[in-house]
XYZ file of C-alpha atoms in Angstrom:
470
model
C 101.801 121.282 102.242
C 103.543 120.891 105.611
C 100.214 121.683 107.268
C 98.477 119.147 105.174
C 100.861 116.414 105.897
C 100.792 117.335 109.625
C 96.870 117.307 109.366
C 96.862 113.735 108.065
C 99.303 112.479 110.528
C 97.567 114.218 113.386
C 94.228 112.869 112.542
C 95.696 109.521 111.954
C 96.954 109.531 115.543
C 93.770 110.865 116.896
C 91.888 108.028 114.974
C 94.022 105.612 117.003
C 93.158 107.222 120.404
C 89.511 107.932 119.381
C 88.979 104.348 118.464
C 90.418 103.010 121.481
C 88.179 105.371 123.664
C 85.087 104.492 121.639
C 85.584 100.755 122.047
C 86.513 101.180 125.820
C 83.231 103.091 126.287
C 81.291 100.119 124.581
C 83.054 97.463 126.763
C 85.239 96.029 124.045
C 88.255 96.434 126.464
C 88.865 95.433 129.869
C 88.860 98.588 131.832
C 91.844 97.658 133.864
C 93.906 97.461 130.760
C 93.033 100.974 129.599
C 94.344 103.909 131.525
C 96.425 107.077 131.789
C 99.588 105.203 130.426
C 97.712 104.003 127.168
C 96.243 107.519 126.648
C 99.477 109.131 127.622
C 101.401 107.120 124.955
C 98.846 108.074 122.272
C 99.082 111.828 123.283
C 102.859 111.772 123.197
C 103.074 109.965 119.766
C 100.696 112.465 118.371
C 102.864 115.395 119.709
C 106.006 113.802 118.499
C 104.713 113.360 114.899
C 103.303 116.913 114.853
C 106.548 118.370 115.994
C 108.453 116.364 113.346
C 106.226 117.481 110.488
C 106.443 121.234 111.522
C 110.110 121.310 111.997
C 111.385 119.055 109.085
C 109.372 120.614 106.287
C 109.157 124.248 107.454
C 112.161 125.769 105.647
C 112.103 123.458 102.547
C 110.794 124.813 99.252
C 107.469 123.068 98.374
C 107.699 120.634 95.546
C 111.459 120.600 95.359
C 113.411 117.316 95.408
C 114.695 117.973 98.863
C 111.134 118.601 100.007
C 109.741 115.284 98.612
C 112.634 113.405 100.151
C 112.278 114.851 103.546
C 108.508 114.448 103.452
C 109.077 110.725 102.724
C 111.447 110.496 105.661
C 109.039 112.206 107.962
C 106.302 109.859 106.695
C 108.376 106.854 107.509
C 109.470 107.948 111.008
C 105.806 108.888 111.814
C 104.626 105.525 110.610
C 107.124 103.703 112.718
C 106.114 105.872 115.863
C 102.539 104.772 115.158
C 103.495 101.167 114.729
C 105.457 101.266 118.072
C 102.304 102.819 119.774
C 99.992 100.070 118.361
C 102.380 97.481 119.760
C 102.776 98.999 123.091
C 99.076 99.585 123.647
C 98.044 96.357 121.912
C 94.398 95.409 121.720
C 92.159 97.980 119.962
C 95.219 100.032 118.816
C 96.413 97.069 116.929
C 93.085 96.697 115.259
C 93.023 100.267 114.172
C 96.708 99.928 112.969
C 95.629 96.926 110.839
C 92.944 98.963 109.365
C 95.256 101.966 108.493
C 97.888 99.429 107.024
C 95.223 98.277 104.531
C 94.347 101.824 103.169
C 96.872 101.553 100.161
C 94.541 103.817 98.028
C 94.326 106.646 100.575
C 97.401 106.875 102.982
C 101.108 107.323 101.881
C 103.020 104.139 100.976
C 105.444 104.624 103.987
C 102.478 104.393 106.470
C 100.870 101.430 104.844
C 103.975 99.314 104.272
C 105.059 99.942 107.923
C 101.752 99.139 109.483
C 101.113 96.086 107.306
C 103.224 94.048 109.768
C 100.361 94.233 112.198
C 98.235 92.017 109.932
C 100.136 88.948 110.946
C 102.915 89.843 113.273
C 101.329 91.776 116.199
C 102.915 91.383 119.609
C 103.052 87.793 120.826
C 102.271 86.021 124.056
C 104.988 84.029 125.567
C 104.758 80.144 125.527
C 104.331 80.156 129.228
C 101.242 82.423 128.793
C 99.924 80.038 126.238
C 100.452 77.035 128.461
C 98.701 78.738 131.284
C 95.756 79.705 129.199
C 95.393 76.057 127.830
C 95.865 74.723 131.258
C 93.156 76.890 132.790
C 90.611 76.451 130.168
C 91.086 72.777 129.053
C 92.514 71.402 132.373
C 95.337 69.788 130.735
C 98.975 70.330 129.738
C 100.075 70.846 126.034
C 101.773 67.519 125.823
C 98.617 65.662 127.133
C 96.510 67.180 124.342
C 98.877 67.350 121.325
C 101.510 64.978 119.718
C 103.435 68.179 118.706
C 102.825 71.854 119.168
C 104.845 74.567 117.361
C 106.209 77.001 119.998
C 106.571 79.707 117.326
C 103.095 81.123 116.266
C 102.068 81.144 112.634
C 100.689 84.670 113.248
C 99.656 86.905 116.036
C 96.806 89.455 115.830
C 95.254 91.988 118.271
C 93.292 89.494 120.361
C 94.941 86.112 119.937
C 97.756 84.203 118.150
C 97.699 80.915 116.173
C 99.888 77.811 116.633
C 100.254 74.739 114.266
C 99.861 71.498 116.261
C 99.222 67.748 115.481
C 96.685 65.708 117.683
C 97.415 62.320 119.002
C 95.125 60.672 116.269
C 97.324 62.428 113.547
C 95.023 65.454 112.494
C 96.963 68.651 111.827
C 95.056 71.552 113.559
C 95.335 75.467 114.044
C 95.245 76.352 117.735
C 94.104 79.954 118.316
C 94.795 81.146 121.843
C 93.665 84.306 123.256
C 96.103 86.812 124.842
C 95.903 86.438 128.465
C 94.740 90.055 129.318
C 92.021 90.180 126.602
C 88.522 90.246 127.900
C 86.286 87.390 126.731
C 84.180 88.426 123.796
C 80.338 88.428 124.054
C 78.833 85.400 122.678
C 76.616 87.419 120.347
C 79.815 88.704 118.538
C 81.088 85.182 117.781
C 80.350 83.245 114.621
C 82.239 80.175 113.498
C 81.842 78.818 109.926
C 82.174 75.477 108.510
C 85.472 76.389 107.005
C 87.742 76.028 108.776
C 86.122 73.155 110.815
C 86.010 73.696 114.549
C 87.119 70.942 117.011
C 84.353 71.945 119.691
C 85.432 69.343 122.142
C 88.901 71.006 122.539
C 87.583 74.551 122.371
C 86.655 77.102 125.053
C 86.074 80.877 125.317
C 89.934 81.524 125.130
C 91.103 78.433 123.064
C 89.885 77.624 119.594
C 90.980 74.504 117.761
C 90.334 74.545 114.084
C 91.088 72.603 110.927
C 94.604 73.678 109.630
C 94.143 75.374 106.255
C 96.992 76.145 103.917
C 96.793 79.261 101.763
C 98.252 82.634 100.835
C 97.046 86.034 101.996
C 94.398 87.457 99.646
C 96.643 90.313 98.438
C 99.615 88.273 97.771
C 99.689 88.256 93.862
C 103.081 86.365 93.733
C 101.314 83.367 95.629
C 98.500 83.484 93.176
C 100.638 83.543 90.184
C 102.830 80.704 91.522
C 99.754 78.617 92.187
C 97.936 79.570 88.983
C 95.094 81.369 90.749
C 93.231 83.989 88.704
C 93.357 87.347 90.663
C 90.228 88.628 88.726
C 88.372 85.479 89.731
C 89.346 85.883 93.395
C 88.412 89.579 93.483
C 85.070 88.792 91.807
C 84.162 86.146 94.220
C 85.262 88.197 97.153
C 83.018 90.997 95.928
C 80.075 88.634 95.459
C 80.631 86.943 98.900
C 80.441 90.400 100.673
C 77.550 91.690 98.571
C 75.465 88.690 99.633
C 76.534 89.291 103.211
C 75.549 93.007 103.335
C 72.744 93.197 100.836
C 71.045 90.002 101.067
C 71.790 88.473 104.533
C 72.575 91.564 106.499
C 75.187 89.672 108.545
C 78.709 90.943 107.726
C 82.234 89.830 108.562
C 83.644 93.127 109.350
C 87.346 92.442 109.699
C 88.588 91.394 106.185
C 92.079 92.547 106.374
C 94.502 90.464 104.370
C 95.602 88.549 107.415
C 92.027 87.155 107.747
C 91.323 86.177 104.256
C 93.349 83.325 102.511
C 93.081 82.102 98.985
C 94.120 78.480 97.941
C 93.207 75.809 95.356
C 90.908 73.123 97.084
C 93.077 69.996 97.490
C 90.251 67.801 96.073
C 88.646 69.867 93.222
C 91.488 72.041 92.469
C 89.136 75.105 92.295
C 90.174 78.609 93.788
C 88.757 78.927 97.087
C 88.461 81.843 99.663
C 88.841 81.066 103.319
C 87.612 83.588 105.870
C 89.459 83.559 109.192
C 88.674 85.253 112.622
C 85.069 85.370 112.980
C 84.995 87.549 116.134
C 83.703 90.650 114.640
C 80.301 90.615 112.895
C 77.583 93.209 112.325
C 73.984 92.355 112.178
C 72.308 94.922 109.988
C 68.682 96.090 110.837
C 66.226 95.595 108.105
C 65.663 99.276 107.503
C 69.319 100.027 107.333
C 69.939 97.206 104.950
C 67.191 98.117 102.565
C 68.144 101.821 102.529
C 71.800 100.880 101.983
C 70.575 98.630 98.981
C 68.592 101.417 97.514
C 71.493 103.981 97.968
C 73.877 101.710 96.103
C 71.520 101.020 93.362
C 71.051 104.858 92.968
C 74.916 105.227 92.787
C 75.281 102.606 90.323
C 72.546 103.904 88.120
C 73.484 107.597 88.645
C 70.086 108.725 90.008
C 71.359 111.739 91.901
C 68.023 112.525 93.503
C 67.918 109.026 95.190
C 71.385 109.310 96.140
C 70.639 112.412 98.096
C 67.563 110.890 99.506
C 68.952 107.707 100.824
C 72.291 109.285 101.875
C 70.278 111.536 104.065
C 68.174 108.679 105.434
C 71.498 107.053 106.426
C 72.439 110.160 108.501
C 74.689 112.135 105.981
C 72.372 115.189 105.935
C 73.929 117.937 103.714
C 77.246 116.138 103.562
C 75.666 113.523 101.143
C 78.298 114.273 98.404
C 81.101 113.583 100.782
C 79.173 110.474 101.829
C 78.892 109.175 98.347
C 82.614 109.693 97.753
C 83.572 107.884 100.843
C 81.397 104.922 99.864
C 82.654 104.474 96.563
C 86.196 105.989 96.976
C 85.562 108.128 93.720
C 85.454 111.792 93.242
C 82.344 113.714 93.144
C 82.702 114.279 89.405
C 82.951 110.429 88.800
C 79.906 109.787 90.943
C 77.845 112.169 88.994
C 78.968 110.740 85.623
C 78.557 107.252 86.871
C 80.945 105.101 88.872
C 80.430 102.141 86.510
C 81.439 104.121 83.354
C 85.184 104.049 83.825
C 87.642 102.657 86.455
C 89.744 104.984 88.827
C 92.590 106.899 86.845
C 95.953 107.819 88.437
C 94.816 111.440 88.289
C 91.519 110.845 90.165
C 93.439 108.566 92.698
C 95.950 111.285 93.217
C 93.100 113.856 93.657
C 91.446 111.703 96.301
C 94.693 111.142 98.297
C 95.445 114.897 98.227
C 92.117 115.967 99.223
C 91.676 113.354 102.062
C 93.397 115.654 104.741
C 91.549 118.717 103.629
C 88.224 117.123 104.456
C 89.075 115.421 107.694
C 86.846 117.823 109.910
C 83.887 117.119 107.573
C 84.687 113.351 107.570
C 84.756 113.456 111.315
C 81.431 115.243 111.473
C 79.924 112.750 109.059
C 81.024 109.820 111.107
C 79.531 111.298 114.149
C 76.005 111.483 112.608
C 75.794 108.035 110.619
C 74.432 104.977 112.355
C 76.969 102.834 114.108
C 76.291 100.040 111.805
C 77.598 102.212 108.924
C 80.956 102.688 110.655
C 81.793 98.928 110.459
C 80.428 98.818 106.787
C 82.761 101.814 105.982
C 85.607 99.932 107.371
C 84.740 96.765 105.617
C 84.494 98.567 102.309
C 87.759 100.286 102.896
C 89.579 96.867 103.697
C 87.946 95.323 100.472
C 88.999 98.173 98.383
C 92.534 97.961 99.653
C 92.521 94.424 98.630
C 91.279 95.308 95.130
C 93.904 97.897 94.786
C 96.607 95.332 95.747
C 95.341 92.934 93.115
C 94.817 95.624 90.519
C 91.174 94.950 90.139
C 89.823 98.198 91.840
C 86.459 99.627 90.621
C 85.773 97.265 87.716
C 82.405 97.434 86.165
C 81.585 93.874 87.007
C 82.097 94.552 90.768
C 79.265 97.160 90.571
C 77.061 94.866 88.471
C 77.341 91.988 91.179
C 76.469 94.482 93.738
C 73.492 95.700 91.716
C 72.356 91.987 91.416
C 72.378 91.526 95.177
C 70.436 94.788 95.721
C 67.755 93.815 93.136
C 67.205 90.333 94.704
C 67.270 91.781 98.238
C 64.626 94.487 97.381
C 62.571 92.048 95.409
C 62.555 89.689 98.422
C 61.155 92.460 100.687
C 58.510 93.438 98.218
C 57.433 89.849 97.899
C 57.238 89.413 101.659
C 54.801 92.460 101.742
C 52.703 91.483 98.713
C 49.103 90.709 99.484
C 48.340 88.401 96.522
C 49.887 85.661 94.516
C 49.334 87.826 91.337
C 51.422 90.659 92.915
C 54.195 88.238 93.985
C 54.204 86.898 90.413
C 54.600 90.386 89.015
C 57.499 91.140 91.344
C 59.250 87.755 90.385
C 59.029 88.760 86.583
C 60.236 92.335 87.375
C 63.174 90.878 89.311
C 64.037 88.451 86.446
C 63.706 91.288 83.889
C 66.099 93.482 85.988
C 68.608 90.802 86.232
C 68.406 90.122 82.498
C 69.142 93.827 81.929
C 72.158 93.586 84.011
C 73.387 90.480 82.276
C 72.881 92.191 78.907
C 74.677 95.263 80.019
C 77.669 93.219 81.343
C 77.808 91.413 77.836
C 77.859 94.754 76.082
C 80.590 95.966 78.194
C 82.715 92.864 77.500
C 82.078 93.191 73.816
C 82.947 96.997 74.012
C 86.294 95.886 75.812
C 87.407 93.711 73.019
C 89.418 95.349 70.301
C 88.497 94.974 66.659
C 92.110 93.771 65.623
C 91.393 90.947 68.131
C 88.186 90.054 66.525
C 89.654 90.131 62.981
C 92.760 88.115 64.044
C 90.548 85.488 65.761
C 88.340 85.274 62.755
C 91.169 85.011 60.198
C 92.769 82.246 62.464
C 89.384 80.418 62.373
C 89.242 80.700 58.660
C 92.783 79.271 58.080
C 91.955 76.315 60.175
C 88.626 75.551 58.734
C 88.534 72.778 56.146
C 88.103 73.698 52.444
């Protein structure tokens, strides 16, 4: 077991280093900021973690109370070392640390709880550095632009930090200032949505002025309960939103860690609302990839194993398609074969997935080297969304799979209509689409009825009869 824990920790550390090298080779990092010192830190951290696991667990009987206690202590020390490495190397290492901190369903709690701090409390730039960036980009001092400007940032991330400020006309804004040493992002990777609203006249490549939006992090159940926001509604809306992005539009926000997704009640309507922040990492999916991915998910949802194999292999999984299906769904292969929508994840299955993760790391690495690069960001996005569902207690509900299936049906029908040669054929496709969506609605209704307990029905009926006039 010590070797398994060592394997997990070593591969986690290697993932940090490998991700840094990958992004370095693809020009996401300034070459001047990536060198022997940063690589040396990663290697030293990996060595320290490996040595700690080997020496601390070697002579302790596996499964004993002392073993479990020591293992937890080693997990915690290792997680702190990784966090220190991320903070020291900054940039991409923080991005990877944020990702690892969101994998509640996969990594030990000591790792996720320690690395979660990187979601909103990454290393900060000094106020002098902030003033310098604003001065260089906007040509004015802070006091010339703002009535007030909070020195303490609301949050700091891998590439920038956010300060609350008030303009001279009284509008409250969020000022996002890029860390001085971060290379400017390519314009093709930046998309800014209507919410929060952008103040373009006071924005540059390194300074972004946005509407200030109050809200809680999407995984903060206490905030939702306090503000009477339904966690199931939020989880459902988040799933629908990303299904639309991935399957229908092919344009995906690929950094949905909890620090980048807020929830709130709209101040005017009182309705629950999801606010996406940090639009610096999007993936544009090719038409071929998007449609194959749609067909794969439809096959997984409807348990068509032949097509699961076919479309997994089209996406680069080769003979590792069972592992690929398990990674996409975060379910065991037995659950995939039975049908992922038939039952939610059990504690036993969750424990099995966690314990097997370290054993399959070489195969996982091989698989990730063969799938398209688009898939790497989609996998990261899926894992972050899954971690949010785990935190909210809504993971793998049948309704989430049905919402995905609706989007797949719409996307594939739209493609067939574009390729149709006649009005009659397009009409046929429209009727087929409508019928398929109706089938899903009926299936969802039957699942809801099945979920209701008979005593509840009887109690409700008796209550209605006693209130009915005689």
